[in-house]
Tab-separated table of C-alpha atoms in Angstrom:
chain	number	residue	atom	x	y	z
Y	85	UNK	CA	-55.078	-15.120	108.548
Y	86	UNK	CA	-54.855	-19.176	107.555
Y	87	UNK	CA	-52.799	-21.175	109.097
Y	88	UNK	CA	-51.365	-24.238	107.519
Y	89	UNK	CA	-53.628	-26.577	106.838
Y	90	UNK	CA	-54.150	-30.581	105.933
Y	91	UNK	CA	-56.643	-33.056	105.192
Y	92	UNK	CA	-57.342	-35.451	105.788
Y	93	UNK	CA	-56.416	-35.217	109.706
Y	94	UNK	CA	-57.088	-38.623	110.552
Y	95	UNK	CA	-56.537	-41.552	107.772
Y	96	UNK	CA	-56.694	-45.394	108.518
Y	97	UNK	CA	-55.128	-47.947	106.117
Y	98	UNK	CA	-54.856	-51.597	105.567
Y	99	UNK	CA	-51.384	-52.599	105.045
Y	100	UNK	CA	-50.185	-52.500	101.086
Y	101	UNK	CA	-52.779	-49.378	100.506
Y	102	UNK	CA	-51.398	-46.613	98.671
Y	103	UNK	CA	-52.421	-42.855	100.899
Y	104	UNK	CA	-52.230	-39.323	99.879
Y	105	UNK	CA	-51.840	-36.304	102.225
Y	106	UNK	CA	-52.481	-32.965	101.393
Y	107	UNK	CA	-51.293	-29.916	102.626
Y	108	UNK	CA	-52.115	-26.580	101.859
Y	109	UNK	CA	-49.342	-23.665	102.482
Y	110	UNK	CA	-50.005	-20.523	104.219
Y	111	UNK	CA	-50.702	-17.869	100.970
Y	112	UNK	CA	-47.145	-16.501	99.644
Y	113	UNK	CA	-45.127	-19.120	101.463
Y	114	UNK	CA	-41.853	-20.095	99.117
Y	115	UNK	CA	-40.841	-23.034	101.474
Y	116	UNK	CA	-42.688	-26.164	102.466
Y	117	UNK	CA	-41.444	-29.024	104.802
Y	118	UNK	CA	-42.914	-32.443	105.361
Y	119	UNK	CA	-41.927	-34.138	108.596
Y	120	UNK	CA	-43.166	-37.477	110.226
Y	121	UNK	CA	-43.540	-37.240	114.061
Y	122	UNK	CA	-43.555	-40.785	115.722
Y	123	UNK	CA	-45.298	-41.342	119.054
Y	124	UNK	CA	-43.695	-39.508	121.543
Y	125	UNK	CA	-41.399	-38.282	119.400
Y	126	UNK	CA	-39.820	-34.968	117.951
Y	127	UNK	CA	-40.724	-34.145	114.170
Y	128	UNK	CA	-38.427	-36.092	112.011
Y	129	UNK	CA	-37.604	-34.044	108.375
Y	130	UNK	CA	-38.536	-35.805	105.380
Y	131	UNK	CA	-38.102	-33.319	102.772
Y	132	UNK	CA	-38.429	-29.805	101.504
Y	133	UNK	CA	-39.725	-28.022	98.377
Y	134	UNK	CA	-39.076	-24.266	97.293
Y	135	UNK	CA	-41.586	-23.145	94.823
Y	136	UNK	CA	-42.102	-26.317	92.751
Y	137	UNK	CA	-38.857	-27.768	93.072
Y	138	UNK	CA	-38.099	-30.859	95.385
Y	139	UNK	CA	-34.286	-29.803	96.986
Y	140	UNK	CA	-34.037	-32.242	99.417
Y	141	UNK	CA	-35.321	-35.256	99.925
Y	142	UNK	CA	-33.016	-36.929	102.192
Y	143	UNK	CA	-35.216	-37.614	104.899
Y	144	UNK	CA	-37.862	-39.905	102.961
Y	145	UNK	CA	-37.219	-43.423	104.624
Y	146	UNK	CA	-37.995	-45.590	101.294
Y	147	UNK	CA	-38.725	-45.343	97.627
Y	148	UNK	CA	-42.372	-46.106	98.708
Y	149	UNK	CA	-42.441	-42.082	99.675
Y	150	UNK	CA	-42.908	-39.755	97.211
Y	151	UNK	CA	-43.859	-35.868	97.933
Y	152	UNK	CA	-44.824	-32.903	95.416
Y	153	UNK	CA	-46.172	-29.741	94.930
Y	154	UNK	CA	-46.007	-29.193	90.580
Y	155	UNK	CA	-47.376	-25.290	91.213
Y	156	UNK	CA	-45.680	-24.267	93.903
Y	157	UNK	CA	-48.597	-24.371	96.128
Y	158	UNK	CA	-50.309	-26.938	97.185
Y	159	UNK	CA	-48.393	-30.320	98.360
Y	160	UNK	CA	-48.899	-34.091	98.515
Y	161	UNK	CA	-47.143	-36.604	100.241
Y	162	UNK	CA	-47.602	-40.101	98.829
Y	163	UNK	CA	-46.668	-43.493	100.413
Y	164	UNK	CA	-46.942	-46.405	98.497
Y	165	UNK	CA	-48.060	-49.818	99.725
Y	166	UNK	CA	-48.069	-48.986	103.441
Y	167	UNK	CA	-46.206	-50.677	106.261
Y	168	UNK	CA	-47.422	-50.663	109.918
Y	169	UNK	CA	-43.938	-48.510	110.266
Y	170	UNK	CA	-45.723	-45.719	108.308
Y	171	UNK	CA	-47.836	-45.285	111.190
Y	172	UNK	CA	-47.177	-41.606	112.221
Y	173	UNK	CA	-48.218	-38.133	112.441
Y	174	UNK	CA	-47.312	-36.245	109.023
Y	175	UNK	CA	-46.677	-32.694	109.998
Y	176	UNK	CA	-46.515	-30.053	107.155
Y	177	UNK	CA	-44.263	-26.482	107.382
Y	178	UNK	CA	-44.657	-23.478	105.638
Y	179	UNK	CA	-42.247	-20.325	105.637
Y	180	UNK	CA	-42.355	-17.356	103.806
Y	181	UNK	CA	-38.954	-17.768	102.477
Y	182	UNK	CA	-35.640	-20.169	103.001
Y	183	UNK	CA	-34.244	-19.107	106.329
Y	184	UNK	CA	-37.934	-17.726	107.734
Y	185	UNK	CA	-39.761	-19.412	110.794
Y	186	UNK	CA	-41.803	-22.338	110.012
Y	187	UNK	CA	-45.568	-22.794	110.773
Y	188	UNK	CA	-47.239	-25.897	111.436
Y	189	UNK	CA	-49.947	-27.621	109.841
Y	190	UNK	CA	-52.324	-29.457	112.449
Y	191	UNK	CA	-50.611	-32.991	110.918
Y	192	UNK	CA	-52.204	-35.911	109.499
Y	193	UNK	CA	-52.249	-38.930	111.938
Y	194	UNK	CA	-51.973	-42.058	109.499
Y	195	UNK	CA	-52.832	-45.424	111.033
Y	196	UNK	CA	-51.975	-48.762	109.082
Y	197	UNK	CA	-53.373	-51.993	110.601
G	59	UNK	CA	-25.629	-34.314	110.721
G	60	UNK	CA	-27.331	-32.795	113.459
G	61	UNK	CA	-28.190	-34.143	116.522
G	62	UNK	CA	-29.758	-31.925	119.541
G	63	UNK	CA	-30.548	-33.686	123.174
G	64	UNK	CA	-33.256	-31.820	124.775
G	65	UNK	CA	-33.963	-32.703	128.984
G	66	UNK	CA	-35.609	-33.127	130.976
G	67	UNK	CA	-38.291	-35.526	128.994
G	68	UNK	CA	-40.976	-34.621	132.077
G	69	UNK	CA	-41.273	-31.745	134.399
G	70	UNK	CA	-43.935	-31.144	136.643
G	71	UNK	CA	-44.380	-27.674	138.335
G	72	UNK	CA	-46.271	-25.849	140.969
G	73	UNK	CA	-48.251	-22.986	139.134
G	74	UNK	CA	-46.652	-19.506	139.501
G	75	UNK	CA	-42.786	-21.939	139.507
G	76	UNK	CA	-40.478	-21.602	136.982
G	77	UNK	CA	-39.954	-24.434	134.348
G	78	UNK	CA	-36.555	-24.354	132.325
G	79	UNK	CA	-35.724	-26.936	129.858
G	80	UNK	CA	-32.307	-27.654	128.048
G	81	UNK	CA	-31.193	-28.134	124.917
G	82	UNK	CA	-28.141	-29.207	123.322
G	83	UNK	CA	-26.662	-29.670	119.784
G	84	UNK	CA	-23.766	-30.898	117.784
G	85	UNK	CA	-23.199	-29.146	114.337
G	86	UNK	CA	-21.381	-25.900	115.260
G	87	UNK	CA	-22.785	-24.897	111.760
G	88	UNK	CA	-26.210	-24.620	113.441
G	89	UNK	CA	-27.406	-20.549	113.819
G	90	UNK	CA	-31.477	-20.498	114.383
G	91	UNK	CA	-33.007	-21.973	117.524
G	92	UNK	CA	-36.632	-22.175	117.769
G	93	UNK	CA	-38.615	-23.372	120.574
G	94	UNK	CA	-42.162	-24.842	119.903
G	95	UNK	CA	-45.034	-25.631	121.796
G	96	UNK	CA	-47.420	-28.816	121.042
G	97	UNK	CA	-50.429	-28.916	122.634
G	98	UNK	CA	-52.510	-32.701	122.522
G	99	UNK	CA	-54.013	-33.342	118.607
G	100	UNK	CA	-52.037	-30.243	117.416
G	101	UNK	CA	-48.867	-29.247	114.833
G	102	UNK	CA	-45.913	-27.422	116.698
G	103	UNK	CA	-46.353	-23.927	117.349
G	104	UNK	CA	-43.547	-21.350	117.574
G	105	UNK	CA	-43.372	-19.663	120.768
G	106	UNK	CA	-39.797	-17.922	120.553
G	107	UNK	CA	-36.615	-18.226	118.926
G	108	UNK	CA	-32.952	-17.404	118.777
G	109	UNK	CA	-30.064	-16.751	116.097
G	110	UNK	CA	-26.637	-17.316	117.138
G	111	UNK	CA	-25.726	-13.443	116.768
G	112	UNK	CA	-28.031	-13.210	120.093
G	113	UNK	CA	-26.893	-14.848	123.435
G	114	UNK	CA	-30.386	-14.077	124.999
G	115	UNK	CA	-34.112	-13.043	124.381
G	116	UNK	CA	-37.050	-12.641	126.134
G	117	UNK	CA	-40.946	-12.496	125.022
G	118	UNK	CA	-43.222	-11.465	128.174
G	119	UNK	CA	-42.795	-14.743	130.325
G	120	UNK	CA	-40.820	-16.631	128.382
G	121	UNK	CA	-36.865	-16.175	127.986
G	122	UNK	CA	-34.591	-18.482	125.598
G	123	UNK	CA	-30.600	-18.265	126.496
G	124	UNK	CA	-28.087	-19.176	124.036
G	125	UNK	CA	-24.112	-20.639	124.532
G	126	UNK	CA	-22.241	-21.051	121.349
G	127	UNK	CA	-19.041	-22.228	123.035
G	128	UNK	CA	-21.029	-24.794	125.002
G	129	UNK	CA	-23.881	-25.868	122.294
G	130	UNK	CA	-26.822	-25.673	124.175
G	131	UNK	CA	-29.329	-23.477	124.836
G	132	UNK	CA	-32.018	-23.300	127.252
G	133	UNK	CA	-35.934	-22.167	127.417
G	134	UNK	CA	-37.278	-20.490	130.490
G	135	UNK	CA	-41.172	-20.222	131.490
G	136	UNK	CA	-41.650	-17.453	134.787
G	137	UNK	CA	-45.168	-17.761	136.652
G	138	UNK	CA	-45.906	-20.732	134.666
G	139	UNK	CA	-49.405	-21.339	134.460
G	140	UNK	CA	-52.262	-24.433	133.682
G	141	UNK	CA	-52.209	-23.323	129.952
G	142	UNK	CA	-48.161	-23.587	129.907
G	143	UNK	CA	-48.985	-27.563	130.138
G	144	UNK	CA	-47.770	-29.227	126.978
G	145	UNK	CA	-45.210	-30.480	125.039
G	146	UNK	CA	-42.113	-28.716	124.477
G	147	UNK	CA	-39.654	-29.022	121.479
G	148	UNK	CA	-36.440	-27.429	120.926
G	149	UNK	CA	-35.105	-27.275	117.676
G	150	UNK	CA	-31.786	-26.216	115.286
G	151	UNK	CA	-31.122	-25.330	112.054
G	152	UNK	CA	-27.865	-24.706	109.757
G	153	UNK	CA	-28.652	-22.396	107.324
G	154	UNK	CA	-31.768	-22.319	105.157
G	155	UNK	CA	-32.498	-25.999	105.727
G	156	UNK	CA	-34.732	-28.796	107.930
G	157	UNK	CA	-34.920	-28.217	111.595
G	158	UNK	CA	-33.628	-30.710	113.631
G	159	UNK	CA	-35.833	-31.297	116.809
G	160	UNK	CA	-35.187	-32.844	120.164
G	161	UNK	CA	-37.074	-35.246	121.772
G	162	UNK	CA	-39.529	-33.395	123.640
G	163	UNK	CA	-40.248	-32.162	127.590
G	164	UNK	CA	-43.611	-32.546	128.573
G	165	UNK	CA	-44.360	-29.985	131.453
G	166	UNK	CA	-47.489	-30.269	133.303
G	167	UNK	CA	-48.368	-27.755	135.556
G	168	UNK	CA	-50.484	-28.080	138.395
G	169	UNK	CA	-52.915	-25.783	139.618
């Protein structure tokens, strides 16, 4: 069946844009993650939604990150007035319920110049 | 919070070697242990994992051991082959939450 998947995969930004990353759960899922991977890096959590509701959002660096997801589907992950430090991979994760195995979107690698 | 230490950062094998790569981690709280694979231009992808009621498990050529006492746990590839080559991440979790993920092993294998 689908995967996880997000759009766009690659996105290039001058610095002080505003971006907006999509990710679309596997069907069903409850859970979704965002993480930001850094070059050469493990996945770093940024935060996590069940159904519609943000619970945690202690991983998002700034107040320049904002994530959501108002039907319980579909999420976006919003940074505001990029710095080059927002250059990254954004990986999405889906599971079927809190506690389940996560699945992996193909990640969005944002570049800001 | 958590922190997990994952070595070695590179391994290089003969094919048909073995390639084991370690993991450890600090919250004792921690009880799911998933090991992904990340292939070049690719999201993780979950190739085995562990809960801490298990001490071992094994999927066809690939084994993951667990030790509470010691916090760590460890990921073994038999008759590794060209495909095996990627990046490896281990990873822990307390509860429902966020994994926590090392640093990655890169493991090349050569033909």
């Amino acid at each position: 069946g689908a995967g996880v998947s997000q759009s766009p995969r690659y996105k290039v930004a001058k610095r002080g844009q505003d971006v907006a990353l999509r990710c679309d759960p596997i069907s069903g899922h409850v859970s979704l993650f965002w993480y930001q991977q850094a070059l050469g890096q493990g996945p770093e959590f940024l935060t996590y939604f069940q159904n519609e509701a943000q619970l945690d959002k202690s991983g998002l660096p700034s107040d320049r990150f904002f994530a959501e997801r108002p039907e319980g589907s579909v999420s976006t992950l919003k940074i505001q007035r990029t710095q080059q430090e927002d250059s990254a991979v954004y990986l999405c994760a889906s599971s079927l319920a809190p506690g389940e195995t996560q699945y992996f979107g193909p990640g969005t690698r944002l570049l800001v110049l | 919070g958590e922190n997990v230490e994952q070595h070695p950062s590179t391994l290089s094998v003969q094919e048909g070697d073995s390639a084991v790569i370690k993991c450890t981690y600090s919250d004792s709280a921690s009880n799911y242990f998933p090991w992904y694979k990340q292939e070049l231009g690719k999201g993780p992808q979950l190739i085995i994992d562990i809960r801490s009621n298990v001490g071992e498990k094994k999927d066809q050529r690939i084994a993951v051991t667990l030790n509470k006492t010691a916090k760590h746990f460890s990921l073994h590839i038999t008759e590794t082959q060209p495909e095996d080559s990627a990046v490896y991440f281990c990873a822990a979790r307390a509860g429902a939450n966020n994994l926590f993920f090392g640093t990655g092993t890169r493991l090349t294998v050569i033909p």
